[in-house]
Amino acid sequence: MNIIFMGPPAAGKGTYASLMKEEFEIPHISTGDLFRAIASKNDPLAVEIKSYIDNGLLVPDKLTIKLVIDRLGKADCKNGFILDGFPRTLNQAIELNRTLNDLGKKIDKVILLDVSFDLICKRITGRRTCENCAKVYNIYTMPSAKGDICEECGAKLYQRKDDNEESIKVRYQTYLDQTTEAVNYYKAQNILVNINGEDSTQNVFQSIKDALKGE
């Protein structure tokens, strides 16, 4: 299956995309991961992408589309893929559709996770990530038993530079401004499913699986 996860920042797209990756044994492609991997390098493209991330802004369509399409061309996407964080704009959605048509493929289902702004703030400002193994904790809902140390590998936990309320407000408003048309685009194709992202992880995951099975 070819699946898209949509929703505001911290809606749980990455979490449920990862779970679905195990369920369907197809790659989970996160634009956030793609951007951060490039931003960690030392070249002009890294500097450009890092400037958008640090200011809570979206990477421009042209660059995002190129990176994602390059990734979809990899051999592991032959039997399907899960997109997380892309497309975010109508232009991206149309370009993705055009590219998939050229490849004889299509998007089977778009999962839209609905989460309130207040919960998003709590999820993001409380997020802490291990600098070594990348395990994610939350000081409000899932803290490490070792404080600011990772339970898994003993490395230090850190808060991402853009995980603050000011940046969250910018990211959330940008999401609303730029993603509404893409959501309506998929709704018109009758492949969009709204899921309550504020329920328990187990219930949300089950709702997603039911939606993919057409139940």
Coordinates of C-alpha atoms in Angstrom, one line a residue:
M1 CA 0.0 0.0 0.0
N2 CA 1.0 3.6 -0.6
I3 CA -0.1 5.6 2.5
I4 CA 0.2 9.3 3.5
F5 CA 0.0 10.5 7.1
M6 CA -1.1 14.1 7.5
G7 CA -1.7 16.3 10.6
P8 CA -0.2 19.2 12.5
P9 CA 3.2 19.1 14.2
A10 CA 3.3 16.4 17.0
A11 CA 0.0 14.9 15.9
G12 CA 1.7 11.5 16.0
K13 CA 2.4 11.0 12.3
G14 CA 5.9 9.6 12.9
T15 CA 4.7 7.3 15.7
Y16 CA 1.9 5.7 13.7
A17 CA 3.8 5.6 10.5
S18 CA 6.5 3.6 12.2
L19 CA 3.9 1.2 13.6
M20 CA 2.4 0.8 10.1
K21 CA 5.9 0.2 8.7
E22 CA 6.1 -3.0 10.9
E23 CA 2.5 -4.0 10.0
F24 CA 3.0 -3.7 6.2
E25 CA 6.7 -4.2 5.9
I26 CA 7.2 -1.1 3.7
P27 CA 9.5 1.9 4.2
H28 CA 8.5 4.8 6.4
I29 CA 9.6 8.0 4.7
S30 CA 9.7 11.1 6.9
T31 CA 10.6 14.5 5.4
G32 CA 11.6 15.6 8.8
D33 CA 14.2 12.8 9.0
L34 CA 15.4 13.6 5.4
F35 CA 15.8 17.3 6.3
R36 CA 17.6 16.6 9.5
A37 CA 20.0 14.1 7.9
I38 CA 20.9 16.7 5.3
A39 CA 21.1 19.6 7.8
S40 CA 23.7 17.6 9.8
K41 CA 26.1 17.8 6.9
N42 CA 28.5 20.6 6.1
D43 CA 27.5 22.0 2.7
P44 CA 25.3 24.8 1.2
L45 CA 22.2 22.7 1.0
A46 CA 22.6 21.8 4.7
V47 CA 22.9 25.4 5.7
E48 CA 19.8 26.3 3.7
I49 CA 17.6 23.5 5.2
K50 CA 18.9 24.2 8.7
S51 CA 17.8 27.8 8.5
Y52 CA 14.2 26.8 7.8
I53 CA 14.1 24.1 10.5
D54 CA 15.6 26.4 13.2
N55 CA 13.0 29.1 12.4
G56 CA 10.1 26.7 12.4
L57 CA 9.4 27.2 8.7
L58 CA 8.6 24.8 6.0
V59 CA 11.3 23.9 3.4
P60 CA 10.2 25.3 0.0
D61 CA 8.1 23.0 -2.3
K62 CA 10.7 22.7 -5.0
L63 CA 13.4 21.4 -2.8
T64 CA 11.0 19.2 -0.7
I65 CA 9.5 17.6 -3.8
K66 CA 13.0 16.8 -5.3
L67 CA 14.2 15.1 -2.1
V68 CA 11.0 13.0 -1.7
I69 CA 10.8 11.9 -5.3
D70 CA 14.5 10.9 -5.2
R71 CA 13.7 8.8 -2.1
L72 CA 10.6 7.2 -3.8
G73 CA 12.9 6.0 -6.6
K74 CA 14.8 3.7 -4.2
A75 CA 14.3 -0.1 -4.6
D76 CA 12.7 -0.5 -1.2
C77 CA 9.7 1.5 -2.3
K78 CA 8.8 -0.9 -5.0
N79 CA 6.0 -2.6 -3.0
G80 CA 4.7 0.4 -1.3
F81 CA 5.6 3.3 1.1
I82 CA 4.4 5.4 4.0
L83 CA 4.9 9.2 3.6
D84 CA 5.1 11.2 6.8
G85 CA 5.1 15.0 6.6
F86 CA 4.7 15.1 2.8
P87 CA 2.8 16.4 1.0
R88 CA 2.0 19.5 3.0
T89 CA 0.8 21.8 0.2
L90 CA -1.6 21.5 -2.8
N91 CA 1.4 21.9 -5.2
Q92 CA 3.2 19.1 -3.5
A93 CA 0.1 16.8 -3.6
I94 CA -0.4 17.5 -7.3
E95 CA 3.3 16.9 -8.1
L96 CA 3.3 13.7 -6.1
N97 CA 0.2 12.5 -7.9
R98 CA 1.7 13.3 -11.3
T99 CA 5.0 11.5 -10.5
L100 CA 3.1 8.4 -9.2
N101 CA 1.0 8.3 -12.3
D102 CA 4.1 8.3 -14.4
L103 CA 5.2 5.2 -12.4
G104 CA 1.9 3.5 -12.6
K105 CA 1.2 4.0 -8.9
K106 CA -1.3 5.9 -6.8
I107 CA -2.0 6.8 -3.2
D108 CA -4.3 4.3 -1.6
K109 CA -5.2 6.1 1.6
V110 CA -4.5 9.4 3.4
I111 CA -4.7 9.4 7.2
L112 CA -5.4 12.8 8.8
L113 CA -4.7 12.9 12.5
D114 CA -6.7 15.5 14.4
V115 CA -5.1 16.9 17.5
S116 CA -5.8 20.2 19.4
F117 CA -3.2 23.0 19.6
D118 CA -3.0 22.8 23.4
L119 CA -2.1 19.1 23.3
I120 CA 0.4 19.8 20.5
C121 CA 2.2 22.4 22.7
K122 CA 2.4 19.9 25.6
R123 CA 3.8 17.2 23.4
I124 CA 6.4 19.4 21.7
T125 CA 7.7 21.5 24.7
G126 CA 8.0 18.3 26.8
R127 CA 9.8 16.3 24.1
R128 CA 13.4 15.2 24.9
T129 CA 15.6 13.2 22.6
C130 CA 18.6 11.0 23.2
E131 CA 21.7 12.4 21.5
N132 CA 23.0 8.9 20.9
C133 CA 20.2 6.5 20.1
A134 CA 17.5 9.1 19.2
K135 CA 14.9 7.5 21.6
V136 CA 12.3 10.1 22.4
Y137 CA 10.8 10.9 25.8
N138 CA 8.4 13.5 27.2
I139 CA 8.8 15.1 30.6
Y140 CA 5.0 15.3 31.0
T141 CA 3.8 12.0 29.6
M142 CA 6.7 9.6 29.3
P143 CA 9.8 10.9 31.2
S144 CA 13.0 9.0 31.5
A145 CA 13.4 7.3 34.9
K146 CA 16.9 8.6 34.9
G147 CA 16.0 12.3 34.5
D148 CA 17.9 13.9 31.7
I149 CA 19.7 10.6 30.9
C150 CA 18.5 8.0 28.4
E151 CA 17.3 4.8 30.0
E152 CA 18.4 2.7 26.9
C153 CA 22.0 3.8 26.4
G154 CA 22.9 6.2 29.2
A155 CA 23.5 9.2 26.9
K156 CA 22.3 12.7 27.6
L157 CA 18.8 13.9 26.5
Y158 CA 18.4 17.2 24.8
Q159 CA 15.5 19.5 23.7
R160 CA 15.5 20.4 20.0
K161 CA 16.1 24.1 19.4
D162 CA 12.7 24.6 17.7
D163 CA 10.7 22.8 20.4
N164 CA 9.5 26.0 22.1
E165 CA 6.1 27.7 22.2
E166 CA 6.9 30.6 19.9
S167 CA 8.2 28.2 17.2
I168 CA 5.2 25.9 17.7
K169 CA 2.8 28.8 17.0
V170 CA 4.5 29.6 13.8
R171 CA 4.6 26.0 12.7
Y172 CA 1.0 25.3 13.6
Q173 CA -0.3 28.4 11.7
T174 CA 1.9 27.6 8.7
Y175 CA 0.4 24.1 8.7
L176 CA -3.1 25.5 8.7
D177 CA -2.3 28.0 6.0
Q178 CA -0.6 25.7 3.6
T179 CA -2.1 22.2 4.2
T180 CA -5.9 22.9 4.0
E181 CA -5.9 22.8 0.2
A182 CA -4.0 19.5 0.2
V183 CA -6.4 18.0 2.7
N184 CA -9.4 19.1 0.5
Y185 CA -7.6 17.7 -2.6
Y186 CA -7.5 14.2 -1.1
K187 CA -10.9 14.5 0.4
A188 CA -12.3 15.1 -3.1
Q189 CA -10.7 11.9 -4.2
N190 CA -12.5 10.0 -1.4
I191 CA -9.2 8.6 0.1
L192 CA -8.9 10.9 3.1
V193 CA -9.8 9.5 6.6
N194 CA -10.0 11.6 9.7
I195 CA -8.7 9.9 12.9
N196 CA -8.9 11.3 16.4
G197 CA -5.2 11.6 17.4
E198 CA -6.0 12.4 21.0
D199 CA -7.1 8.9 21.9
S200 CA -4.7 6.3 23.4
T201 CA -2.0 5.0 21.1
Q202 CA -3.6 1.6 21.0
N203 CA -7.0 3.0 20.0
V204 CA -5.6 5.3 17.4
F205 CA -3.5 2.6 15.9
Q206 CA -6.5 0.3 15.7
S207 CA -8.6 3.1 14.1
I208 CA -5.9 3.5 11.5
K209 CA -5.7 -0.2 10.7
D210 CA -9.5 -0.3 10.4
A211 CA -9.5 2.6 8.0
L212 CA -6.9 1.0 5.8
K213 CA -9.0 -2.2 5.7
G214 CA -12.0 -0.1 4.8
E215 CA -13.9 -0.9 8.0

